[in-house]
Amino acid sequence: MKNRIIIFALLLLATASWAQKKESINLTNALIVGQFEKEDDRYNLEVALTEFFNENGVKAIPSLNVLKQGSDLRMLLLDTLEEVVSKKGIDTYLLCSVRGYDRRFKKASSTNDMETALGYGTLFSLYRAEVVSVTFEIFIYRNNQLVFSDLVRCGNVSTKEKVLIRLKKKLAKRIRKW
């Protein structure tokens, strides 16, 4: 009787741990899209994330290499620009924006298509003088379908450069899971 209980418990634990494992998205390439109103914030974030992903073995290019300055991000969905991006070997779009300056945010439960996500506006800048915490929201799309989303909280920030340094540090721990 004890053997049956032990075997049952082991099977239960094995199936529970198997069910909790997430499928990896196998991130090998990405077009980095920073969603900001200010062009300098967008430039700083896209360049920092591009450098980070290239250093970690993920082929990445910023959207500023594809779009003209001041263009609407939804232009990335045009067939001509999709061809340009695919010729560069990119099939994944990584959208990043500031969700806010608080630590209480939760992941978005909606799974919007890429056109809707590219149309999101943001009122937040990369850094504001009176805050000490910045929460980033990251969406990863393939074939215009959401495959992954995450929130990255960066605390103890005092300058725009520190925000980017903290973001890279947090992403270094998370990229292994992606």
PDB file of N, CA and C in Angstrom, residues 20-107:
ATOM      1  N   GLN A  20       3.872  22.894 -15.611  1.00  0.00           N
ATOM      2  CA  GLN A  20       4.311  24.252 -15.317  1.00  0.00           C
ATOM      3  C   GLN A  20       5.392  24.731 -16.256  1.00  0.00           C
ATOM      4  N   LYS A  21       6.042  23.846 -16.988  1.00  0.00           N
ATOM      5  CA  LYS A  21       7.096  24.261 -17.901  1.00  0.00           C
ATOM      6  C   LYS A  21       6.500  25.027 -19.060  1.00  0.00           C
ATOM      7  N   LYS A  22       7.085  26.192 -19.351  1.00  0.00           N
ATOM      8  CA  LYS A  22       6.626  27.000 -20.468  1.00  0.00           C
ATOM      9  C   LYS A  22       7.433  26.631 -21.698  1.00  0.00           C
ATOM     10  N   GLU A  23       6.783  26.757 -22.810  1.00  0.00           N
ATOM     11  CA  GLU A  23       7.485  26.531 -24.058  1.00  0.00           C
ATOM     12  C   GLU A  23       8.332  27.759 -24.370  1.00  0.00           C
ATOM     13  N   SER A  24       9.576  27.557 -24.702  1.00  0.00           N
ATOM     14  CA  SER A  24      10.471  28.658 -25.025  1.00  0.00           C
ATOM     15  C   SER A  24      10.085  29.254 -26.373  1.00  0.00           C
ATOM     16  N   ILE A  25      10.238  30.560 -26.502  1.00  0.00           N
ATOM     17  CA  ILE A  25       9.900  31.197 -27.777  1.00  0.00           C
ATOM     18  C   ILE A  25      11.074  31.177 -28.742  1.00  0.00           C
ATOM     19  N   ASN A  26      12.240  30.718 -28.273  1.00  0.00           N
ATOM     20  CA  ASN A  26      13.407  30.572 -29.115  1.00  0.00           C
ATOM     21  C   ASN A  26      13.712  31.865 -29.879  1.00  0.00           C
ATOM     22  N   LEU A  27      14.024  32.904 -29.142  1.00  0.00           N
ATOM     23  CA  LEU A  27      14.301  34.215 -29.708  1.00  0.00           C
ATOM     24  C   LEU A  27      15.679  34.213 -30.364  1.00  0.00           C
ATOM     25  N   THR A  28      15.715  34.306 -31.693  1.00  0.00           N
ATOM     26  CA  THR A  28      16.981  34.332 -32.426  1.00  0.00           C
ATOM     27  C   THR A  28      17.191  35.627 -33.192  1.00  0.00           C
ATOM     28  N   ASN A  29      16.090  36.357 -33.459  1.00  0.00           N
ATOM     29  CA  ASN A  29      16.206  37.631 -34.162  1.00  0.00           C
ATOM     30  C   ASN A  29      15.049  38.521 -33.733  1.00  0.00           C
ATOM     31  N   ALA A  30      15.239  39.845 -33.889  1.00  0.00           N
ATOM     32  CA  ALA A  30      14.173  40.760 -33.480  1.00  0.00           C
ATOM     33  C   ALA A  30      14.370  42.136 -34.090  1.00  0.00           C
ATOM     34  N   LEU A  31      13.253  42.734 -34.464  1.00  0.00           N
ATOM     35  CA  LEU A  31      13.220  44.145 -34.827  1.00  0.00           C
ATOM     36  C   LEU A  31      12.764  44.867 -33.573  1.00  0.00           C
ATOM     37  N   ILE A  32      13.600  45.731 -33.033  1.00  0.00           N
ATOM     38  CA  ILE A  32      13.325  46.415 -31.778  1.00  0.00           C
ATOM     39  C   ILE A  32      12.514  47.676 -32.064  1.00  0.00           C
ATOM     40  N   VAL A  33      11.342  47.774 -31.445  1.00  0.00           N
ATOM     41  CA  VAL A  33      10.459  48.921 -31.634  1.00  0.00           C
ATOM     42  C   VAL A  33      10.221  49.572 -30.273  1.00  0.00           C
ATOM     43  N   GLY A  34      10.704  50.791 -30.111  1.00  0.00           N
ATOM     44  CA  GLY A  34      10.454  51.561 -28.898  1.00  0.00           C
ATOM     45  C   GLY A  34       9.222  52.425 -29.111  1.00  0.00           C
ATOM     46  N   GLN A  35       8.277  52.339 -28.211  1.00  0.00           N
ATOM     47  CA  GLN A  35       7.032  53.080 -28.359  1.00  0.00           C
ATOM     48  C   GLN A  35       7.039  54.306 -27.448  1.00  0.00           C
ATOM     49  N   PHE A  36       7.547  55.405 -27.975  1.00  0.00           N
ATOM     50  CA  PHE A  36       7.639  56.653 -27.233  1.00  0.00           C
ATOM     51  C   PHE A  36       7.244  57.811 -28.131  1.00  0.00           C
ATOM     52  N   GLU A  37       6.741  58.866 -27.508  1.00  0.00           N
ATOM     53  CA  GLU A  37       6.414  60.087 -28.246  1.00  0.00           C
ATOM     54  C   GLU A  37       7.684  60.849 -28.601  1.00  0.00           C
ATOM     55  N   LYS A  38       8.623  60.889 -27.671  1.00  0.00           N
ATOM     56  CA  LYS A  38       9.876  61.612 -27.893  1.00  0.00           C
ATOM     57  C   LYS A  38      10.832  60.744 -28.712  1.00  0.00           C
ATOM     58  N   GLU A  39      11.363  61.322 -29.766  1.00  0.00           N
ATOM     59  CA  GLU A  39      12.285  60.577 -30.633  1.00  0.00           C
ATOM     60  C   GLU A  39      13.584  60.207 -29.917  1.00  0.00           C
ATOM     61  N   ASP A  40      14.077  61.072 -29.022  1.00  0.00           N
ATOM     62  CA  ASP A  40      15.327  60.747 -28.342  1.00  0.00           C
ATOM     63  C   ASP A  40      15.157  59.571 -27.388  1.00  0.00           C
ATOM     64  N   ASP A  41      13.997  59.468 -26.723  1.00  0.00           N
ATOM     65  CA  ASP A  41      13.733  58.309 -25.864  1.00  0.00           C
ATOM     66  C   ASP A  41      13.663  57.032 -26.701  1.00  0.00           C
ATOM     67  N   ARG A  42      12.993  57.124 -27.817  1.00  0.00           N
ATOM     68  CA  ARG A  42      12.871  55.961 -28.709  1.00  0.00           C
ATOM     69  C   ARG A  42      14.245  55.531 -29.217  1.00  0.00           C
ATOM     70  N   TYR A  43      15.044  56.502 -29.638  1.00  0.00           N
ATOM     71  CA  TYR A  43      16.384  56.210 -30.136  1.00  0.00           C
ATOM     72  C   TYR A  43      17.225  55.554 -29.045  1.00  0.00           C
ATOM     73  N   ASN A  44      17.249  56.142 -27.841  1.00  0.00           N
ATOM     74  CA  ASN A  44      18.064  55.605 -26.749  1.00  0.00           C
ATOM     75  C   ASN A  44      17.668  54.175 -26.403  1.00  0.00           C
ATOM     76  N   LEU A  45      16.369  53.919 -26.303  1.00  0.00           N
ATOM     77  CA  LEU A  45      15.916  52.574 -25.943  1.00  0.00           C
ATOM     78  C   LEU A  45      16.225  51.565 -27.037  1.00  0.00           C
ATOM     79  N   GLU A  46      15.929  51.915 -28.282  1.00  0.00           N
ATOM     80  CA  GLU A  46      16.161  50.968 -29.376  1.00  0.00           C
ATOM     81  C   GLU A  46      17.634  50.639 -29.532  1.00  0.00           C
ATOM     82  N   VAL A  47      18.495  51.630 -29.424  1.00  0.00           N
ATOM     83  CA  VAL A  47      19.940  51.371 -29.552  1.00  0.00           C
ATOM     84  C   VAL A  47      20.438  50.515 -28.391  1.00  0.00           C
ATOM     85  N   ALA A  48      19.995  50.825 -27.169  1.00  0.00           N
ATOM     86  CA  ALA A  48      20.428  50.054 -26.002  1.00  0.00           C
ATOM     87  C   ALA A  48      19.974  48.604 -26.100  1.00  0.00           C
ATOM     88  N   LEU A  49      18.710  48.386 -26.486  1.00  0.00           N
ATOM     89  CA  LEU A  49      18.206  47.008 -26.603  1.00  0.00           C
ATOM     90  C   LEU A  49      18.859  46.269 -27.770  1.00  0.00           C
ATOM     91  N   THR A  50      19.122  46.960 -28.861  1.00  0.00           N
ATOM     92  CA  THR A  50      19.797  46.325 -29.994  1.00  0.00           C
ATOM     93  C   THR A  50      21.189  45.860 -29.589  1.00  0.00           C
ATOM     94  N   GLU A  51      21.938  46.722 -28.913  1.00  0.00           N
ATOM     95  CA  GLU A  51      23.270  46.339 -28.430  1.00  0.00           C
ATOM     96  C   GLU A  51      23.174  45.142 -27.478  1.00  0.00           C
ATOM     97  N   PHE A  52      22.207  45.194 -26.552  1.00  0.00           N
ATOM     98  CA  PHE A  52      22.057  44.120 -25.581  1.00  0.00           C
ATOM     99  C   PHE A  52      21.782  42.785 -26.269  1.00  0.00           C
ATOM    100  N   PHE A  53      20.809  42.761 -27.180  1.00  0.00           N
ATOM    101  CA  PHE A  53      20.450  41.501 -27.824  1.00  0.00           C
ATOM    102  C   PHE A  53      21.568  40.996 -28.733  1.00  0.00           C
ATOM    103  N   ASN A  54      22.254  41.886 -29.439  1.00  0.00           N
ATOM    104  CA  ASN A  54      23.372  41.451 -30.277  1.00  0.00           C
ATOM    105  C   ASN A  54      24.495  40.858 -29.433  1.00  0.00           C
ATOM    106  N   GLU A  55      24.742  41.439 -28.259  1.00  0.00           N
ATOM    107  CA  GLU A  55      25.765  40.895 -27.359  1.00  0.00           C
ATOM    108  C   GLU A  55      25.381  39.519 -26.818  1.00  0.00           C
ATOM    109  N   ASN A  56      24.094  39.233 -26.770  1.00  0.00           N
ATOM    110  CA  ASN A  56      23.609  37.964 -26.230  1.00  0.00           C
ATOM    111  C   ASN A  56      23.223  36.967 -27.312  1.00  0.00           C
ATOM    112  N   GLY A  57      23.706  37.155 -28.528  1.00  0.00           N
ATOM    113  CA  GLY A  57      23.530  36.179 -29.591  1.00  0.00           C
ATOM    114  C   GLY A  57      22.202  36.245 -30.323  1.00  0.00           C
ATOM    115  N   VAL A  58      21.450  37.313 -30.147  1.00  0.00           N
ATOM    116  CA  VAL A  58      20.184  37.488 -30.851  1.00  0.00           C
ATOM    117  C   VAL A  58      20.394  38.585 -31.901  1.00  0.00           C
ATOM    118  N   LYS A  59      20.151  38.238 -33.163  1.00  0.00           N
ATOM    119  CA  LYS A  59      20.299  39.221 -34.227  1.00  0.00           C
ATOM    120  C   LYS A  59      19.197  40.261 -34.068  1.00  0.00           C
ATOM    121  N   ALA A  60      19.577  41.525 -33.862  1.00  0.00           N
ATOM    122  CA  ALA A  60      18.588  42.574 -33.620  1.00  0.00           C
ATOM    123  C   ALA A  60      18.937  43.825 -34.413  1.00  0.00           C
ATOM    124  N   ILE A  61      17.894  44.495 -34.901  1.00  0.00           N
ATOM    125  CA  ILE A  61      18.069  45.799 -35.544  1.00  0.00           C
ATOM    126  C   ILE A  61      16.984  46.732 -35.014  1.00  0.00           C
ATOM    127  N   PRO A  62      17.310  48.024 -34.882  1.00  0.00           N
ATOM    128  CA  PRO A  62      16.299  48.973 -34.405  1.00  0.00           C
ATOM    129  C   PRO A  62      15.341  49.350 -35.527  1.00  0.00           C
ATOM    130  N   SER A  63      14.113  49.689 -35.164  1.00  0.00           N
ATOM    131  CA  SER A  63      13.132  50.077 -36.175  1.00  0.00           C
ATOM    132  C   SER A  63      13.516  51.379 -36.849  1.00  0.00           C
ATOM    133  N   LEU A  64      14.377  52.150 -36.218  1.00  0.00           N
ATOM    134  CA  LEU A  64      14.830  53.403 -36.816  1.00  0.00           C
ATOM    135  C   LEU A  64      15.647  53.161 -38.082  1.00  0.00           C
ATOM    136  N   ASN A  65      16.151  51.943 -38.268  1.00  0.00           N
ATOM    137  CA  ASN A  65      16.860  51.594 -39.507  1.00  0.00           C
ATOM    138  C   ASN A  65      15.888  51.272 -40.631  1.00  0.00           C
ATOM    139  N   VAL A  66      14.622  51.082 -40.308  1.00  0.00           N
ATOM    140  CA  VAL A  66      13.620  50.692 -41.297  1.00  0.00           C
ATOM    141  C   VAL A  66      12.648  51.840 -41.580  1.00  0.00           C
ATOM    142  N   LEU A  67      12.254  52.539 -40.540  1.00  0.00           N
ATOM    143  CA  LEU A  67      11.292  53.634 -40.665  1.00  0.00           C
ATOM    144  C   LEU A  67      11.997  54.982 -40.736  1.00  0.00           C
ATOM    145  N   LYS A  68      11.344  55.926 -41.381  1.00  0.00           N
ATOM    146  CA  LYS A  68      11.855  57.292 -41.375  1.00  0.00           C
ATOM    147  C   LYS A  68      11.517  57.926 -40.037  1.00  0.00           C
ATOM    148  N   GLN A  69      12.314  58.904 -39.656  1.00  0.00           N
ATOM    149  CA  GLN A  69      12.093  59.581 -38.384  1.00  0.00           C
ATOM    150  C   GLN A  69      10.721  60.257 -38.389  1.00  0.00           C
ATOM    151  N   GLY A  70       9.973  60.060 -37.321  1.00  0.00           N
ATOM    152  CA  GLY A  70       8.651  60.650 -37.191  1.00  0.00           C
ATOM    153  C   GLY A  70       7.531  59.848 -37.830  1.00  0.00           C
ATOM    154  N   SER A  71       7.839  58.711 -38.440  1.00  0.00           N
ATOM    155  CA  SER A  71       6.816  57.879 -39.084  1.00  0.00           C
ATOM    156  C   SER A  71       5.945  57.177 -38.054  1.00  0.00           C
ATOM    157  N   ASP A  72       4.724  56.871 -38.452  1.00  0.00           N
ATOM    158  CA  ASP A  72       3.814  56.105 -37.619  1.00  0.00           C
ATOM    159  C   ASP A  72       4.317  54.662 -37.560  1.00  0.00           C
ATOM    160  N   LEU A  73       4.332  54.085 -36.367  1.00  0.00           N
ATOM    161  CA  LEU A  73       4.840  52.718 -36.202  1.00  0.00           C
ATOM    162  C   LEU A  73       4.004  51.689 -36.956  1.00  0.00           C
ATOM    163  N   ARG A  74       2.738  51.998 -37.219  1.00  0.00           N
ATOM    164  CA  ARG A  74       1.885  51.050 -37.939  1.00  0.00           C
ATOM    165  C   ARG A  74       2.330  50.851 -39.382  1.00  0.00           C
ATOM    166  N   MET A  75       3.224  51.705 -39.854  1.00  0.00           N
ATOM    167  CA  MET A  75       3.763  51.523 -41.208  1.00  0.00           C
ATOM    168  C   MET A  75       4.598  50.252 -41.309  1.00  0.00           C
ATOM    169  N   LEU A  76       5.033  49.713 -40.176  1.00  0.00           N
ATOM    170  CA  LEU A  76       5.787  48.457 -40.178  1.00  0.00           C
ATOM    171  C   LEU A  76       4.958  47.302 -40.730  1.00  0.00           C
ATOM    172  N   LEU A  77       3.650  47.456 -40.750  1.00  0.00           N
ATOM    173  CA  LEU A  77       2.773  46.406 -41.252  1.00  0.00           C
ATOM    174  C   LEU A  77       2.576  46.466 -42.761  1.00  0.00           C
ATOM    175  N   LEU A  78       3.094  47.492 -43.414  1.00  0.00           N
ATOM    176  CA  LEU A  78       2.991  47.576 -44.872  1.00  0.00           C
ATOM    177  C   LEU A  78       3.803  46.462 -45.516  1.00  0.00           C
ATOM    178  N   ASP A  79       3.298  45.936 -46.606  1.00  0.00           N
ATOM    179  CA  ASP A  79       3.958  44.809 -47.278  1.00  0.00           C
ATOM    180  C   ASP A  79       5.386  45.136 -47.680  1.00  0.00           C
ATOM    181  N   THR A  80       5.618  46.357 -48.157  1.00  0.00           N
ATOM    182  CA  THR A  80       6.962  46.714 -48.605  1.00  0.00           C
ATOM    183  C   THR A  80       7.949  46.718 -47.442  1.00  0.00           C
ATOM    184  N   LEU A  81       7.531  47.250 -46.302  1.00  0.00           N
ATOM    185  CA  LEU A  81       8.432  47.262 -45.150  1.00  0.00           C
ATOM    186  C   LEU A  81       8.589  45.872 -44.549  1.00  0.00           C
ATOM    187  N   GLU A  82       7.546  45.056 -44.594  1.00  0.00           N
ATOM    188  CA  GLU A  82       7.677  43.675 -44.118  1.00  0.00           C
ATOM    189  C   GLU A  82       8.679  42.905 -44.970  1.00  0.00           C
ATOM    190  N   GLU A  83       8.702  43.172 -46.275  1.00  0.00           N
ATOM    191  CA  GLU A  83       9.675  42.532 -47.157  1.00  0.00           C
ATOM    192  C   GLU A  83      11.090  42.971 -46.817  1.00  0.00           C
ATOM    193  N   VAL A  84      11.257  44.282 -46.573  1.00  0.00           N
ATOM    194  CA  VAL A  84      12.576  44.809 -46.212  1.00  0.00           C
ATOM    195  C   VAL A  84      13.075  44.145 -44.934  1.00  0.00           C
ATOM    196  N   VAL A  85      12.200  44.029 -43.958  1.00  0.00           N
ATOM    197  CA  VAL A  85      12.575  43.422 -42.680  1.00  0.00           C
ATOM    198  C   VAL A  85      12.894  41.939 -42.858  1.00  0.00           C
ATOM    199  N   SER A  86      12.083  41.227 -43.629  1.00  0.00           N
ATOM    200  CA  SER A  86      12.325  39.787 -43.812  1.00  0.00           C
ATOM    201  C   SER A  86      13.595  39.533 -44.624  1.00  0.00           C
ATOM    202  N   LYS A  87      13.944  40.434 -45.547  1.00  0.00           N
ATOM    203  CA  LYS A  87      15.196  40.283 -46.292  1.00  0.00           C
ATOM    204  C   LYS A  87      16.409  40.432 -45.384  1.00  0.00           C
ATOM    205  N   LYS A  88      16.244  41.153 -44.282  1.00  0.00           N
ATOM    206  CA  LYS A  88      17.328  41.298 -43.308  1.00  0.00           C
ATOM    207  C   LYS A  88      17.386  40.113 -42.352  1.00  0.00           C
ATOM    208  N   GLY A  89      16.485  39.144 -42.537  1.00  0.00           N
ATOM    209  CA  GLY A  89      16.498  37.937 -41.714  1.00  0.00           C
ATOM    210  C   GLY A  89      15.752  38.080 -40.407  1.00  0.00           C
ATOM    211  N   ILE A  90      14.799  38.980 -40.347  1.00  0.00           N
ATOM    212  CA  ILE A  90      14.055  39.240 -39.120  1.00  0.00           C
ATOM    213  C   ILE A  90      12.610  38.772 -39.296  1.00  0.00           C
ATOM    214  N   ASP A  91      12.143  37.938 -38.363  1.00  0.00           N
ATOM    215  CA  ASP A  91      10.743  37.507 -38.408  1.00  0.00           C
ATOM    216  C   ASP A  91      10.017  37.768 -37.089  1.00  0.00           C
ATOM    217  N   THR A  92      10.710  38.403 -36.141  1.00  0.00           N
ATOM    218  CA  THR A  92      10.159  38.664 -34.820  1.00  0.00           C
ATOM    219  C   THR A  92      10.213  40.160 -34.526  1.00  0.00           C
ATOM    220  N   TYR A  93       9.133  40.679 -33.971  1.00  0.00           N
ATOM    221  CA  TYR A  93       9.058  42.087 -33.599  1.00  0.00           C
ATOM    222  C   TYR A  93       8.979  42.182 -32.082  1.00  0.00           C
ATOM    223  N   LEU A  94       9.859  42.974 -31.478  1.00  0.00           N
ATOM    224  CA  LEU A  94       9.866  43.170 -30.040  1.00  0.00           C
ATOM    225  C   LEU A  94       9.460  44.615 -29.766  1.00  0.00           C
ATOM    226  N   LEU A  95       8.290  44.800 -29.172  1.00  0.00           N
ATOM    227  CA  LEU A  95       7.775  46.125 -28.840  1.00  0.00           C
ATOM    228  C   LEU A  95       8.038  46.393 -27.376  1.00  0.00           C
ATOM    229  N   CYS A  96       8.603  47.559 -27.068  1.00  0.00           N
ATOM    230  CA  CYS A  96       8.933  47.907 -25.692  1.00  0.00           C
ATOM    231  C   CYS A  96       8.454  49.325 -25.408  1.00  0.00           C
ATOM    232  N   SER A  97       7.810  49.491 -24.268  1.00  0.00           N
ATOM    233  CA  SER A  97       7.359  50.814 -23.854  1.00  0.00           C
ATOM    234  C   SER A  97       7.364  50.896 -22.336  1.00  0.00           C
ATOM    235  N   VAL A  98       7.262  52.118 -21.825  1.00  0.00           N
ATOM    236  CA  VAL A  98       7.166  52.317 -20.384  1.00  0.00           C
ATOM    237  C   VAL A  98       5.703  52.196 -20.000  1.00  0.00           C
ATOM    238  N   ARG A  99       5.411  51.318 -19.078  1.00  0.00           N
ATOM    239  CA  ARG A  99       4.037  51.123 -18.609  1.00  0.00           C
ATOM    240  C   ARG A  99       3.693  52.146 -17.541  1.00  0.00           C
ATOM    241  N   GLY A 100       4.697  52.552 -16.779  1.00  0.00           N
ATOM    242  CA  GLY A 100       4.476  53.549 -15.736  1.00  0.00           C
ATOM    243  C   GLY A 100       5.651  53.603 -14.779  1.00  0.00           C
ATOM    244  N   TYR A 101       5.477  54.383 -13.730  1.00  0.00           N
ATOM    245  CA  TYR A 101       6.557  54.594 -12.759  1.00  0.00           C
ATOM    246  C   TYR A 101       6.198  53.999 -11.405  1.00  0.00           C
ATOM    247  N   ASP A 102       5.570  52.854 -11.419  1.00  0.00           N
ATOM    248  CA  ASP A 102       5.124  52.221 -10.196  1.00  0.00           C
ATOM    249  C   ASP A 102       5.460  50.737 -10.265  1.00  0.00           C
ATOM    250  N   ARG A 103       5.418  50.056  -9.141  1.00  0.00           N
ATOM    251  CA  ARG A 103       5.741  48.633  -9.107  1.00  0.00           C
ATOM    252  C   ARG A 103       4.501  47.754  -9.028  1.00  0.00           C
ATOM    253  N   ARG A 104       3.316  48.335  -9.086  1.00  0.00           N
ATOM    254  CA  ARG A 104       2.105  47.559  -8.865  1.00  0.00           C
ATOM    255  C   ARG A 104       1.440  47.077 -10.153  1.00  0.00           C
ATOM    256  N   PHE A 105       2.055  47.242 -11.275  1.00  0.00           N
ATOM    257  CA  PHE A 105       1.430  46.846 -12.526  1.00  0.00           C
ATOM    258  C   PHE A 105       1.441  45.332 -12.677  1.00  0.00           C
ATOM    259  N   LYS A 106       0.427  44.839 -13.376  1.00  0.00           N
ATOM    260  CA  LYS A 106       0.335  43.419 -13.695  1.00  0.00           C
ATOM    261  C   LYS A 106       0.390  43.263 -15.203  1.00  0.00           C
ATOM    262  N   LYS A 107       0.724  42.067 -15.651  1.00  0.00           N
ATOM    263  CA  LYS A 107       0.765  41.797 -17.087  1.00  0.00           C
ATOM    264  C   LYS A 107      -0.592  42.050 -17.714  1.00  0.00           C
TER     265      LYS A 107
END
